[in-house]
mmCIF file of N, CA, C and O in Angstrom:
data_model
loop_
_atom_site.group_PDB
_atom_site.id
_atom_site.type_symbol
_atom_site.label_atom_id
_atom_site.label_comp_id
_atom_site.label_asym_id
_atom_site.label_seq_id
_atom_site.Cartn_x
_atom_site.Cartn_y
_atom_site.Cartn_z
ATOM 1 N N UNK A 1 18.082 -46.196 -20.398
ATOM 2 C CA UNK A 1 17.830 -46.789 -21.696
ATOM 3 C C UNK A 1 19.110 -46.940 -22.487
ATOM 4 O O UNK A 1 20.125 -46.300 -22.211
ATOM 5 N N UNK A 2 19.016 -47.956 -23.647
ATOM 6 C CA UNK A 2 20.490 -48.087 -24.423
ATOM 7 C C UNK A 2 20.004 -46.975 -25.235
ATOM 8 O O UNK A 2 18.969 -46.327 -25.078
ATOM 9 N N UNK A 3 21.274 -46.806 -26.487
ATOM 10 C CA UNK A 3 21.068 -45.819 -27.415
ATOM 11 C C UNK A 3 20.400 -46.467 -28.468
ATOM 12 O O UNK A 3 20.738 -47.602 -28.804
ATOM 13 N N UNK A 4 19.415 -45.815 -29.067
ATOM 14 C CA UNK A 4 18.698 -46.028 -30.504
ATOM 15 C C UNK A 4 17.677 -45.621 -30.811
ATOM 16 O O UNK A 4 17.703 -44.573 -30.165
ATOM 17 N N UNK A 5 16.784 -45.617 -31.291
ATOM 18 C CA UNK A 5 15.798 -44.893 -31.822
ATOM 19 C C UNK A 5 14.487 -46.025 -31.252
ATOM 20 O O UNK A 5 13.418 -45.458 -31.025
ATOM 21 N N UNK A 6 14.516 -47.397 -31.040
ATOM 22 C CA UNK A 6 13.373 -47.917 -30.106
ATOM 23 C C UNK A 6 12.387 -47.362 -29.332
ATOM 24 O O UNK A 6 12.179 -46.166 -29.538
ATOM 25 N N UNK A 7 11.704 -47.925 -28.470
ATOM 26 C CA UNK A 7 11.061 -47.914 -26.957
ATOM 27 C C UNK A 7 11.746 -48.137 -26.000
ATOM 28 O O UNK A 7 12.431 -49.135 -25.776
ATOM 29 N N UNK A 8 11.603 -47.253 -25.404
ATOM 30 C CA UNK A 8 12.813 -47.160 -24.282
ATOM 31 C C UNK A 8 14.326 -46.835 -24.358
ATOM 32 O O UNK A 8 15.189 -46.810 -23.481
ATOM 33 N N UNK A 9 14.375 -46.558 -25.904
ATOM 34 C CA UNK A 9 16.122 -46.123 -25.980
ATOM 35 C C UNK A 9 16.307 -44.507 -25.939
ATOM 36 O O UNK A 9 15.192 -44.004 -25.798
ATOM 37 N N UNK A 10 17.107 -43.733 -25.997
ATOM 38 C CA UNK A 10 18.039 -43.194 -26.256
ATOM 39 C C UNK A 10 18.880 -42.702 -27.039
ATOM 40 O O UNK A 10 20.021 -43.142 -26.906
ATOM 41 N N UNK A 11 18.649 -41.629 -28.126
ATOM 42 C CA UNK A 11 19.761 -40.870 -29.377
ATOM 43 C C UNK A 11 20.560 -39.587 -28.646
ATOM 44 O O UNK A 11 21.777 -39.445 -28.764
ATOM 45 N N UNK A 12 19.787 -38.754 -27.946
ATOM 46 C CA UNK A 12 20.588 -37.730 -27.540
ATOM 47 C C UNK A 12 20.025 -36.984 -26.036
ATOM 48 O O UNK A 12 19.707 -35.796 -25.978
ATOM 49 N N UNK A 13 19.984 -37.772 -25.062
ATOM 50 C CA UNK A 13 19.954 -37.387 -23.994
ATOM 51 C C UNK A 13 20.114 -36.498 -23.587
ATOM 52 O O UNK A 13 21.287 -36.298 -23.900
ATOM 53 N N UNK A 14 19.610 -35.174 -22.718
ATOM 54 C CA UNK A 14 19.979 -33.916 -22.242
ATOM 55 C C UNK A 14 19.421 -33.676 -20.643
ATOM 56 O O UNK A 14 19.970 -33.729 -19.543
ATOM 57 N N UNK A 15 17.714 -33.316 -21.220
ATOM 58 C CA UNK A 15 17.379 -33.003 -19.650
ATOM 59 C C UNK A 15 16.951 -33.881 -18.883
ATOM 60 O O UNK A 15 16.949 -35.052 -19.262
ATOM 61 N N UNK A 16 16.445 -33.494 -17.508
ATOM 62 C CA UNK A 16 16.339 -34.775 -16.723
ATOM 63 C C UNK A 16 16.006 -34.208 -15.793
ATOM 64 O O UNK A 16 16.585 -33.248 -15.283
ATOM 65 N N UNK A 17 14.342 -35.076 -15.197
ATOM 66 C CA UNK A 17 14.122 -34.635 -13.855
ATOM 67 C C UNK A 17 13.433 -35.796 -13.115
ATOM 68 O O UNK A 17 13.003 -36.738 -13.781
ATOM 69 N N UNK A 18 13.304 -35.782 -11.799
ATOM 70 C CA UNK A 18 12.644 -36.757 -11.433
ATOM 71 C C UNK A 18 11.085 -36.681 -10.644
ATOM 72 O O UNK A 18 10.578 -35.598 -10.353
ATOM 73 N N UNK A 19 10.646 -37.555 -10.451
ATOM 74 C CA UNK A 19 9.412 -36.652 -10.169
ATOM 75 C C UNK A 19 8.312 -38.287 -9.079
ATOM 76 O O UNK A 19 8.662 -39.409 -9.445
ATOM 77 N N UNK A 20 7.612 -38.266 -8.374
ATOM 78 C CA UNK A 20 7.075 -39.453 -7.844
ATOM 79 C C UNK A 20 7.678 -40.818 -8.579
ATOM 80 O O UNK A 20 7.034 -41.575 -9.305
ATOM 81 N N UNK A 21 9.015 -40.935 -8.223
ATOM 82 C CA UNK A 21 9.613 -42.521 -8.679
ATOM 83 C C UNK A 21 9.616 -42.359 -10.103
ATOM 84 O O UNK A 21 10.394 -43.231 -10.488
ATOM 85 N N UNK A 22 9.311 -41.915 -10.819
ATOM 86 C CA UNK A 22 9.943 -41.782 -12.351
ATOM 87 C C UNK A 22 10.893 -40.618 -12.843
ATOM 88 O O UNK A 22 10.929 -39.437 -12.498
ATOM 89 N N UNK A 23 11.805 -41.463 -13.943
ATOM 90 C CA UNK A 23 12.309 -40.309 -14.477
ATOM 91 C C UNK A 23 12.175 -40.133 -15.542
ATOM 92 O O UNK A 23 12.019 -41.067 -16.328
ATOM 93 N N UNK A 24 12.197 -38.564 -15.998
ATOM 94 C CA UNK A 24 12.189 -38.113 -17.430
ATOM 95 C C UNK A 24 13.218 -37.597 -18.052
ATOM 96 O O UNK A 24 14.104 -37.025 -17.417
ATOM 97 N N UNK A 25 13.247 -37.711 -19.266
ATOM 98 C CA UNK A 25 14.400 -37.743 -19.934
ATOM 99 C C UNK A 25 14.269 -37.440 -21.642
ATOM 100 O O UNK A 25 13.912 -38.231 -22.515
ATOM 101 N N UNK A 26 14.742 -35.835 -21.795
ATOM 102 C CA UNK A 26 14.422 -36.161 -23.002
ATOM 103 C C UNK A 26 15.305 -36.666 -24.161
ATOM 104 O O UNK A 26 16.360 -37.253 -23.925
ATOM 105 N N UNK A 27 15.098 -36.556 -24.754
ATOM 106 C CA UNK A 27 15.457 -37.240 -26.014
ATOM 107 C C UNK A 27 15.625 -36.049 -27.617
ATOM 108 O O UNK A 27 14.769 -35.870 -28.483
ATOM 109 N N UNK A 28 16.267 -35.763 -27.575
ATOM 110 C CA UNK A 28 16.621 -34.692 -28.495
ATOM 111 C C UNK A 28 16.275 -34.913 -30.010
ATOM 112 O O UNK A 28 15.557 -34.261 -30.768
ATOM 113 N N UNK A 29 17.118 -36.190 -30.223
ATOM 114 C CA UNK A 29 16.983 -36.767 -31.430
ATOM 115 C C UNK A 29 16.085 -37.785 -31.857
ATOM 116 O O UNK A 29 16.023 -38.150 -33.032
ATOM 117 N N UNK A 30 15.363 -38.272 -30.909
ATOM 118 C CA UNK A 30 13.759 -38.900 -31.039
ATOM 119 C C UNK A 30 12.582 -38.008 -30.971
ATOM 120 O O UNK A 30 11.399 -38.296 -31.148
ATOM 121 N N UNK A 31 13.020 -37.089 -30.737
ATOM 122 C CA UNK A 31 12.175 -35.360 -30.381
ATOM 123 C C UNK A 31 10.569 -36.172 -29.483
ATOM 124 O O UNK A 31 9.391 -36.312 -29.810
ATOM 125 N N UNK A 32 11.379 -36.521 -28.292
ATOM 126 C CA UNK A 32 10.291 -37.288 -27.393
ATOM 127 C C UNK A 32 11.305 -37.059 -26.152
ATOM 128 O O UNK A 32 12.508 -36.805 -26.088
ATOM 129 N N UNK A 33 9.958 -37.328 -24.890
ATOM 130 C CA UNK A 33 10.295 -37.501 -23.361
ATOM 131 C C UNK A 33 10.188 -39.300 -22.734
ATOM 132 O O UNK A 33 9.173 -39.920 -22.420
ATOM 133 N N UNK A 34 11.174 -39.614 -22.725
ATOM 134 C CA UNK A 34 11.353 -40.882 -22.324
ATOM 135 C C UNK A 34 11.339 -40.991 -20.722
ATOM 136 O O UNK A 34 11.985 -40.482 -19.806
ATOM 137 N N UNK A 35 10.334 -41.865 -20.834
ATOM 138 C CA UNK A 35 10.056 -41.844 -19.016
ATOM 139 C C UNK A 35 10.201 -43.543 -18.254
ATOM 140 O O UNK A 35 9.484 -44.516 -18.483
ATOM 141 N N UNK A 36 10.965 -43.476 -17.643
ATOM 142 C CA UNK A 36 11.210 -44.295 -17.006
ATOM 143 C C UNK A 36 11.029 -44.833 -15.703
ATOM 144 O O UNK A 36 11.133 -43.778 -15.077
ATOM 145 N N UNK A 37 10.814 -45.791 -14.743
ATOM 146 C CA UNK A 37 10.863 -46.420 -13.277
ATOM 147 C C UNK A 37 12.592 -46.093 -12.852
ATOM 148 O O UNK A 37 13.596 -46.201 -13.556
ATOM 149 N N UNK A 38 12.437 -45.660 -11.413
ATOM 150 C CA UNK A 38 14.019 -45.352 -10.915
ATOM 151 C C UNK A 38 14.760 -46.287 -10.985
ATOM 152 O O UNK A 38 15.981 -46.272 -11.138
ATOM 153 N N UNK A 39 14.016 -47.219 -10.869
ATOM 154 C CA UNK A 39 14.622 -48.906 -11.076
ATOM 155 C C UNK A 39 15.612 -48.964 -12.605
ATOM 156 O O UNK A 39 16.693 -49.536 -12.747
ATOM 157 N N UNK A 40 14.774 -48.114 -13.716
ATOM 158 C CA UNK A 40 15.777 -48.286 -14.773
ATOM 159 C C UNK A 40 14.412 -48.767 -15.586
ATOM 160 O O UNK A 40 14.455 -47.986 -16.536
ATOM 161 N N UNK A 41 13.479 -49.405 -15.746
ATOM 162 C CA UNK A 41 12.755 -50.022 -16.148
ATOM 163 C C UNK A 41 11.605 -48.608 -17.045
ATOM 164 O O UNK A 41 11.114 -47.597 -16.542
ATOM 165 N N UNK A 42 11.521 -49.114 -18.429
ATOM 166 C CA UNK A 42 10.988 -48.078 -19.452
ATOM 167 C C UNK A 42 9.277 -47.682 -18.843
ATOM 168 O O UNK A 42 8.730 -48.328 -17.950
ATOM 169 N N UNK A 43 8.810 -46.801 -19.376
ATOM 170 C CA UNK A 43 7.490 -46.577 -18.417
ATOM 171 C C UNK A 43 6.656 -46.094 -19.987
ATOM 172 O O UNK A 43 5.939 -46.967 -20.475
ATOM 173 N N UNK A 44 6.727 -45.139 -20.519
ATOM 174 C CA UNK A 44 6.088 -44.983 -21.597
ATOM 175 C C UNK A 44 6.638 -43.541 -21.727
ATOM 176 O O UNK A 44 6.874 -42.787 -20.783
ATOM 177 N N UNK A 45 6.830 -43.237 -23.228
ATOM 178 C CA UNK A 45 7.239 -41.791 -23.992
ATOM 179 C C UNK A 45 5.961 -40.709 -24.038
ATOM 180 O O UNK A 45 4.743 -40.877 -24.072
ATOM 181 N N UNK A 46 6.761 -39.592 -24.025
ATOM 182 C CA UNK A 46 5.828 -38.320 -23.712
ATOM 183 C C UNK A 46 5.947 -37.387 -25.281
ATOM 184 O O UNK A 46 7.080 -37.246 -25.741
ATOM 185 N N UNK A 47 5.013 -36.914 -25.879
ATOM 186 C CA UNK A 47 4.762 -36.520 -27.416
ATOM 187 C C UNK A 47 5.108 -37.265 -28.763
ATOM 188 O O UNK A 47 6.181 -37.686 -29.193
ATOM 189 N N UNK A 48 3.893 -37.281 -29.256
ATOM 190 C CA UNK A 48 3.720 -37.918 -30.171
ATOM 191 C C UNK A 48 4.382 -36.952 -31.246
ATOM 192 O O UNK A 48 4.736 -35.792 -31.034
ATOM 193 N N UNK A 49 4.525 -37.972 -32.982
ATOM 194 C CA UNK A 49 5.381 -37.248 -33.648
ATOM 195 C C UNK A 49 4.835 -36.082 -34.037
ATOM 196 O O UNK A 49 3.628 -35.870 -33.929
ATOM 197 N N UNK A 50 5.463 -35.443 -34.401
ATOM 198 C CA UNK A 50 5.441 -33.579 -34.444
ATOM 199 C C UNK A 50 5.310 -32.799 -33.059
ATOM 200 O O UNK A 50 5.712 -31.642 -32.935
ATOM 201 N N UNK A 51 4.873 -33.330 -32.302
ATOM 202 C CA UNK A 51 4.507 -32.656 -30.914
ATOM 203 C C UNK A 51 5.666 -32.065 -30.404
ATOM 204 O O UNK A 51 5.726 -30.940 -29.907
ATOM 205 N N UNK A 52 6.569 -32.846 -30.540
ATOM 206 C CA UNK A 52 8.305 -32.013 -29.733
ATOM 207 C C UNK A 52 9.118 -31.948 -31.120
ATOM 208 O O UNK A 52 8.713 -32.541 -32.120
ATOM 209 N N UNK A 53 10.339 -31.151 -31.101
ATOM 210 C CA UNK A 53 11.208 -30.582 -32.409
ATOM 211 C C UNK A 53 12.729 -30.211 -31.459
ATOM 212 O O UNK A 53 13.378 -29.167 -31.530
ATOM 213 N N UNK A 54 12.987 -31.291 -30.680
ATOM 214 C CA UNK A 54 14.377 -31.263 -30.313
ATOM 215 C C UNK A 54 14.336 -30.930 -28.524
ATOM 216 O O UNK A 54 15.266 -30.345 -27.970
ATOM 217 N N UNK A 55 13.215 -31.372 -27.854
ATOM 218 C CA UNK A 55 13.886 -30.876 -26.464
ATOM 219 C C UNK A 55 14.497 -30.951 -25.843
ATOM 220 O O UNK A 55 14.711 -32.124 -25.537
ATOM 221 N N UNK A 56 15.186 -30.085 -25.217
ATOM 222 C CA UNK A 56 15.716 -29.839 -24.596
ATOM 223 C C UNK A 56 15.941 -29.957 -23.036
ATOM 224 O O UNK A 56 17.064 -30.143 -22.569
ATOM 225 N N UNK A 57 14.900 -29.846 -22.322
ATOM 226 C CA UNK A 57 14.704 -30.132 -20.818
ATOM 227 C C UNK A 57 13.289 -30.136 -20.415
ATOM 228 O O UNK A 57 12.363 -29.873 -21.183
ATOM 229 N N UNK A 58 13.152 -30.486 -19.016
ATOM 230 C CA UNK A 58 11.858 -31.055 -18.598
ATOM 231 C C UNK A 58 11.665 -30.863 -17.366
ATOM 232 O O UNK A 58 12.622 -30.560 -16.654
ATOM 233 N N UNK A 59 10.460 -30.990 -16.871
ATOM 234 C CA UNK A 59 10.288 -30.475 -15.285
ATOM 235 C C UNK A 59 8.875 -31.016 -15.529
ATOM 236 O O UNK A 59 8.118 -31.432 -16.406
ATOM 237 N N UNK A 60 9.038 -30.612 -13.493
ATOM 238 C CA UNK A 60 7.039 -31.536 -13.172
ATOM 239 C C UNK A 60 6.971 -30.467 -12.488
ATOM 240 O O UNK A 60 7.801 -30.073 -11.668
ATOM 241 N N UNK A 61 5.223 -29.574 -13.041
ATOM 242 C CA UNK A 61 5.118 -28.301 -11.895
ATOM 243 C C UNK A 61 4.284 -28.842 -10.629
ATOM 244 O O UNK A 61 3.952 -30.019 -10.486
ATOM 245 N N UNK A 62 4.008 -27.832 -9.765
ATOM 246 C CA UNK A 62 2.700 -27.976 -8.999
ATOM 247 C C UNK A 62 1.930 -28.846 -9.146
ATOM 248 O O UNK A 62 1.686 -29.679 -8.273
ATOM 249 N N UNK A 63 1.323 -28.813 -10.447
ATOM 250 C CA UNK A 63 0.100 -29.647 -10.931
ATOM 251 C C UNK A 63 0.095 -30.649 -11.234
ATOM 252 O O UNK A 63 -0.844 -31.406 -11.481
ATOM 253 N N UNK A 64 1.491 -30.834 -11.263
ATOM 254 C CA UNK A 64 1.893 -32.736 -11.780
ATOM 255 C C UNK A 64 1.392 -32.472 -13.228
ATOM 256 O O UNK A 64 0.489 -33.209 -13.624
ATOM 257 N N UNK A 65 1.880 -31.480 -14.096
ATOM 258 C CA UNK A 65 2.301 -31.560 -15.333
ATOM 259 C C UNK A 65 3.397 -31.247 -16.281
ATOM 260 O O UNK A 65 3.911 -30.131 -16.201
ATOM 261 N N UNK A 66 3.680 -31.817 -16.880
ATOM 262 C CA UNK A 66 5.549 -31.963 -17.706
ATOM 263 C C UNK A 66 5.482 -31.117 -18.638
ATOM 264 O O UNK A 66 4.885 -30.974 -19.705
ATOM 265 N N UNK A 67 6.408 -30.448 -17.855
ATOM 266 C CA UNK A 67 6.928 -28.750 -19.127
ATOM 267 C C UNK A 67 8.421 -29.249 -20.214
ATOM 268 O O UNK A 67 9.409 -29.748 -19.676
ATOM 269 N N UNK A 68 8.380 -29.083 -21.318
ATOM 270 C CA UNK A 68 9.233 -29.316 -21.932
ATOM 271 C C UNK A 68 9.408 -28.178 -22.881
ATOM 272 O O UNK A 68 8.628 -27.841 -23.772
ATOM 273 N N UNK A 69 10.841 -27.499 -22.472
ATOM 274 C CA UNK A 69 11.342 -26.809 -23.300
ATOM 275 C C UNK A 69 11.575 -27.240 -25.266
ATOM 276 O O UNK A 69 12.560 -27.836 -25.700
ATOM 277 N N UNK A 70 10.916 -26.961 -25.749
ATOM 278 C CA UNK A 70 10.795 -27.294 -27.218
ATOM 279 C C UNK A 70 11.680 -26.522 -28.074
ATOM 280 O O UNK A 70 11.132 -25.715 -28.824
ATOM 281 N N UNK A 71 13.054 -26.625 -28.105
ATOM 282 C CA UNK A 71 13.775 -25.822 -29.077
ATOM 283 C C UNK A 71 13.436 -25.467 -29.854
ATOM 284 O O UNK A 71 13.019 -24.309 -29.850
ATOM 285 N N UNK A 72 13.402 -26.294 -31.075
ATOM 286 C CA UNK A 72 13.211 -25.848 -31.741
ATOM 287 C C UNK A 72 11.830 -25.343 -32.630
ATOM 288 O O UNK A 72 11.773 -24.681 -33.666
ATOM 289 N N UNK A 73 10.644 -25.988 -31.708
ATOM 290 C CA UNK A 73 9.532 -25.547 -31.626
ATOM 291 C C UNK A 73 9.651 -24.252 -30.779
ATOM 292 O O UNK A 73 8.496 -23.964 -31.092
ATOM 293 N N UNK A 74 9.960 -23.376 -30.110
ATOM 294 C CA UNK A 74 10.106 -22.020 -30.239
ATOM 295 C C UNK A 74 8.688 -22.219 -29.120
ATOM 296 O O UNK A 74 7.800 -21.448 -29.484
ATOM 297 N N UNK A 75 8.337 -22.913 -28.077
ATOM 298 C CA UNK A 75 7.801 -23.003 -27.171
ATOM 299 C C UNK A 75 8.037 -24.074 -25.954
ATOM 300 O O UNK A 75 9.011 -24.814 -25.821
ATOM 301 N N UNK A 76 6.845 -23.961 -25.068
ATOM 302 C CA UNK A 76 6.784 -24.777 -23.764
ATOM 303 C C UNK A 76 6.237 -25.556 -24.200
ATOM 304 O O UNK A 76 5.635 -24.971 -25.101
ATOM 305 N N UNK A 77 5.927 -26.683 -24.246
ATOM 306 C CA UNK A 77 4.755 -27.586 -24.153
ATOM 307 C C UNK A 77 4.976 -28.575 -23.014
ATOM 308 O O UNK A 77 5.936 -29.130 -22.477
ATOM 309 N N UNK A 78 3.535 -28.540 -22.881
ATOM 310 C CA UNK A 78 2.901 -29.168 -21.617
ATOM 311 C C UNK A 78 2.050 -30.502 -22.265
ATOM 312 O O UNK A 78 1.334 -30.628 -23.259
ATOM 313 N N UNK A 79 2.620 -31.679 -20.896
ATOM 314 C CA UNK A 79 1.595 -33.020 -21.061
ATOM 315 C C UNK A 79 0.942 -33.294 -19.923
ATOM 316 O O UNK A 79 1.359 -32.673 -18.945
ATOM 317 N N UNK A 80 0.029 -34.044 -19.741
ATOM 318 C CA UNK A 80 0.018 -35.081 -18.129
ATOM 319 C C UNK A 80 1.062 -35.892 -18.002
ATOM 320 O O UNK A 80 1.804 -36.386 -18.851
ATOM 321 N N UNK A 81 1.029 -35.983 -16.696
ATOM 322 C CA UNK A 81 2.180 -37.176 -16.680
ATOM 323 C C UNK A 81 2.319 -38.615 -17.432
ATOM 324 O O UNK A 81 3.315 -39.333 -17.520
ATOM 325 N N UNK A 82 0.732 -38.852 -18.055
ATOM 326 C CA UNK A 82 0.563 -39.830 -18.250
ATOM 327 C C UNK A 82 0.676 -39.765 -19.918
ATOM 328 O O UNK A 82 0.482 -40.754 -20.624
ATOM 329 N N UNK A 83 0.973 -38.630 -20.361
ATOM 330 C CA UNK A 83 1.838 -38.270 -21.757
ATOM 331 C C UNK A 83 0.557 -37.600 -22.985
ATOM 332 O O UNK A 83 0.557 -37.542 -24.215
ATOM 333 N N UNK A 84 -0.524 -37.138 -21.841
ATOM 334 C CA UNK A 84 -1.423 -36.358 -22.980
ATOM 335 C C UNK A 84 -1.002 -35.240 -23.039
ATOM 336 O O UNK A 84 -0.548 -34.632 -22.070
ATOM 337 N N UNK A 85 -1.095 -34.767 -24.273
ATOM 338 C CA UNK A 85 -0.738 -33.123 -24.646
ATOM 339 C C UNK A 85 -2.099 -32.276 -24.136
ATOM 340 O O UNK A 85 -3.311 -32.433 -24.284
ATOM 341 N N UNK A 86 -1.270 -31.323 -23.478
ATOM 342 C CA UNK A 86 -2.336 -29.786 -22.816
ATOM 343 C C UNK A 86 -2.213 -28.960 -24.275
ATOM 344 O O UNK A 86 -2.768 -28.919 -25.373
ATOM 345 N N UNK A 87 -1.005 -28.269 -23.470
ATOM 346 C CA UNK A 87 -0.792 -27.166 -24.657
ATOM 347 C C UNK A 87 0.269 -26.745 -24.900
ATOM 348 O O UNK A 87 1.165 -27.207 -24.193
ATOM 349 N N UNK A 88 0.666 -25.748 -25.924
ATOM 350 C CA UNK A 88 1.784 -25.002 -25.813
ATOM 351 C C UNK A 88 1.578 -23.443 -25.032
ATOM 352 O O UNK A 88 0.585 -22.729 -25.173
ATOM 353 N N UNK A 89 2.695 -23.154 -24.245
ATOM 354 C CA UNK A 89 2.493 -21.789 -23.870
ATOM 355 C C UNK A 89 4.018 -20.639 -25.104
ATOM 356 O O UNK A 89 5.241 -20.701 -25.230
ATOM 357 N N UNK A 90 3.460 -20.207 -25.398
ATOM 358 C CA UNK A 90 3.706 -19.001 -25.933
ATOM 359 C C UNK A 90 4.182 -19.071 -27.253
ATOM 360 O O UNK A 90 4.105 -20.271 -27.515
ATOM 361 N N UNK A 91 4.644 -18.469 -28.270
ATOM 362 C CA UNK A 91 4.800 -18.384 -29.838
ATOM 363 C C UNK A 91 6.249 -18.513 -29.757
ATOM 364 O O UNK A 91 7.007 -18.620 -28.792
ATOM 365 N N UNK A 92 6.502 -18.464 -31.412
ATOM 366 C CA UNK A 92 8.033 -17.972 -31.586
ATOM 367 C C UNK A 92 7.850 -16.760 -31.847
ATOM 368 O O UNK A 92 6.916 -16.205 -32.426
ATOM 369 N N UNK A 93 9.074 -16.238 -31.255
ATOM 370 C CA UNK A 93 9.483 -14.540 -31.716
ATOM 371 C C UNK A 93 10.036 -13.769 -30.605
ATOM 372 O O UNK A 93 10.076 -14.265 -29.479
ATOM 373 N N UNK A 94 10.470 -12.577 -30.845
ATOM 374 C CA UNK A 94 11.592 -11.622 -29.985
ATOM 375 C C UNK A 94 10.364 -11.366 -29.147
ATOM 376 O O UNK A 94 10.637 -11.552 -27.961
ATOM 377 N N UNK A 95 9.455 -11.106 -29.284
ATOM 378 C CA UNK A 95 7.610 -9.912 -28.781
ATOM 379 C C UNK A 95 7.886 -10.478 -27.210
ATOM 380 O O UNK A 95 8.722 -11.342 -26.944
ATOM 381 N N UNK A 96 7.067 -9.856 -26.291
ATOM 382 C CA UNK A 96 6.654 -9.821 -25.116
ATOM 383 C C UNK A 96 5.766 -11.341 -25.303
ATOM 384 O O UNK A 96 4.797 -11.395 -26.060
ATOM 385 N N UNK A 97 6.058 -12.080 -24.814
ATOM 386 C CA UNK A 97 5.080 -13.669 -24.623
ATOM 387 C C UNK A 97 5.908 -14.627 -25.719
ATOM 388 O O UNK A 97 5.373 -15.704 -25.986
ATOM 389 N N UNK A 98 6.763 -14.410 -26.157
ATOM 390 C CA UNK A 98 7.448 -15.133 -27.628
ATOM 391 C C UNK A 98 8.413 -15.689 -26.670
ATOM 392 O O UNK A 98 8.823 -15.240 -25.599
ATOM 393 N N UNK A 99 8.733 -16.988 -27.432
ATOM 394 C CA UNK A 99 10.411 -17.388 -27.038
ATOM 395 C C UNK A 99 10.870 -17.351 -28.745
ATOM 396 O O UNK A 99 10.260 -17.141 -29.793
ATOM 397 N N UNK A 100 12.404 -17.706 -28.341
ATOM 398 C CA UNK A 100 13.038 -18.481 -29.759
ATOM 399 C C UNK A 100 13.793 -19.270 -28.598
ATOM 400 O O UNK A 100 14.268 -18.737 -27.595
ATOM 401 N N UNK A 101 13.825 -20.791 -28.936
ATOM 402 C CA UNK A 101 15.161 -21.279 -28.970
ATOM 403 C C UNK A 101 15.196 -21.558 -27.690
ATOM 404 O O UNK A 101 16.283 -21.500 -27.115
ATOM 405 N N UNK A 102 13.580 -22.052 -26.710
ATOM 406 C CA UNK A 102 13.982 -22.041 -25.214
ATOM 407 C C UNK A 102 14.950 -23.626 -25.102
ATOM 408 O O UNK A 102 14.734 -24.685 -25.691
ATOM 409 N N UNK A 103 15.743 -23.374 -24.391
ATOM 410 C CA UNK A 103 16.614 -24.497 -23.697
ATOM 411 C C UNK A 103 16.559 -24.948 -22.454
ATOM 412 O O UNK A 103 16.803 -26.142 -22.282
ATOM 413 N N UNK A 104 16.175 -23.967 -21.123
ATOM 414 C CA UNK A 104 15.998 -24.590 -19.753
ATOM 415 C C UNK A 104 14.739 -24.168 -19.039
ATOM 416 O O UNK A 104 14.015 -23.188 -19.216
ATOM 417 N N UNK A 105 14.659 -25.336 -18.046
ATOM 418 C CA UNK A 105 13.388 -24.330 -17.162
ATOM 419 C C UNK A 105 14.286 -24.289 -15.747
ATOM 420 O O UNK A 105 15.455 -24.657 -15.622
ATOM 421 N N UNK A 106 13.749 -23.952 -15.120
ATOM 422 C CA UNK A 106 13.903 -24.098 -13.323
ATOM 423 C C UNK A 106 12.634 -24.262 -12.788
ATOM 424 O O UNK A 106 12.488 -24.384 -11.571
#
């Protein structure tokens, strides 16, 4: 994607994974997952506004669903591939099940 705040663009690029012929890509400063054809060709964005708060990185599990590290949302959140929201897994905070501030998955 070019840079801008559009469909299909690009403000602050970080993580990136690929997954059955698409790639994902988030978008830091659109606080969205931009998903694309390997070809290059735009496919459709993953969280709607408020849903993401700066992510950071992205992955496809087992289940063929997209984990996105949510900085500054202080969780995981999970979509379908096809960009519906599941859920978030865990709170903010130091506690046993808390993040602050996740940045990567593996």
């Amino acid at each position: 994607g070019n840079e801008g705040s559009g469909v299909g663009e690009l403000q602050y690029p970080l993580g990136i994974t690929v997954h059955n012929n698409r790639v994902f890509v988030t978008d830091q400063c659109n606080h969205h997952i931009s998903v694309f054809q390997c070809g290059g060709q735009y496919s459709h964005t993953i969280g709607q506004s408020g849903q993401l708060n700066c992510p950071f990185d992205v992955a496809v599990n087992d289940n063929n669903q997209v984990l996105v590290a949510n900085y500054y949302g202080d969780c995981i959140s999970i979509f379908t591939l096809d960009g519906n929201y599941v859920n978030n897994v865990a709170t903010e905070g130091s506690g046993r099940g808390q993040l602050s501030y996740p940045s990567s998955l593996t």
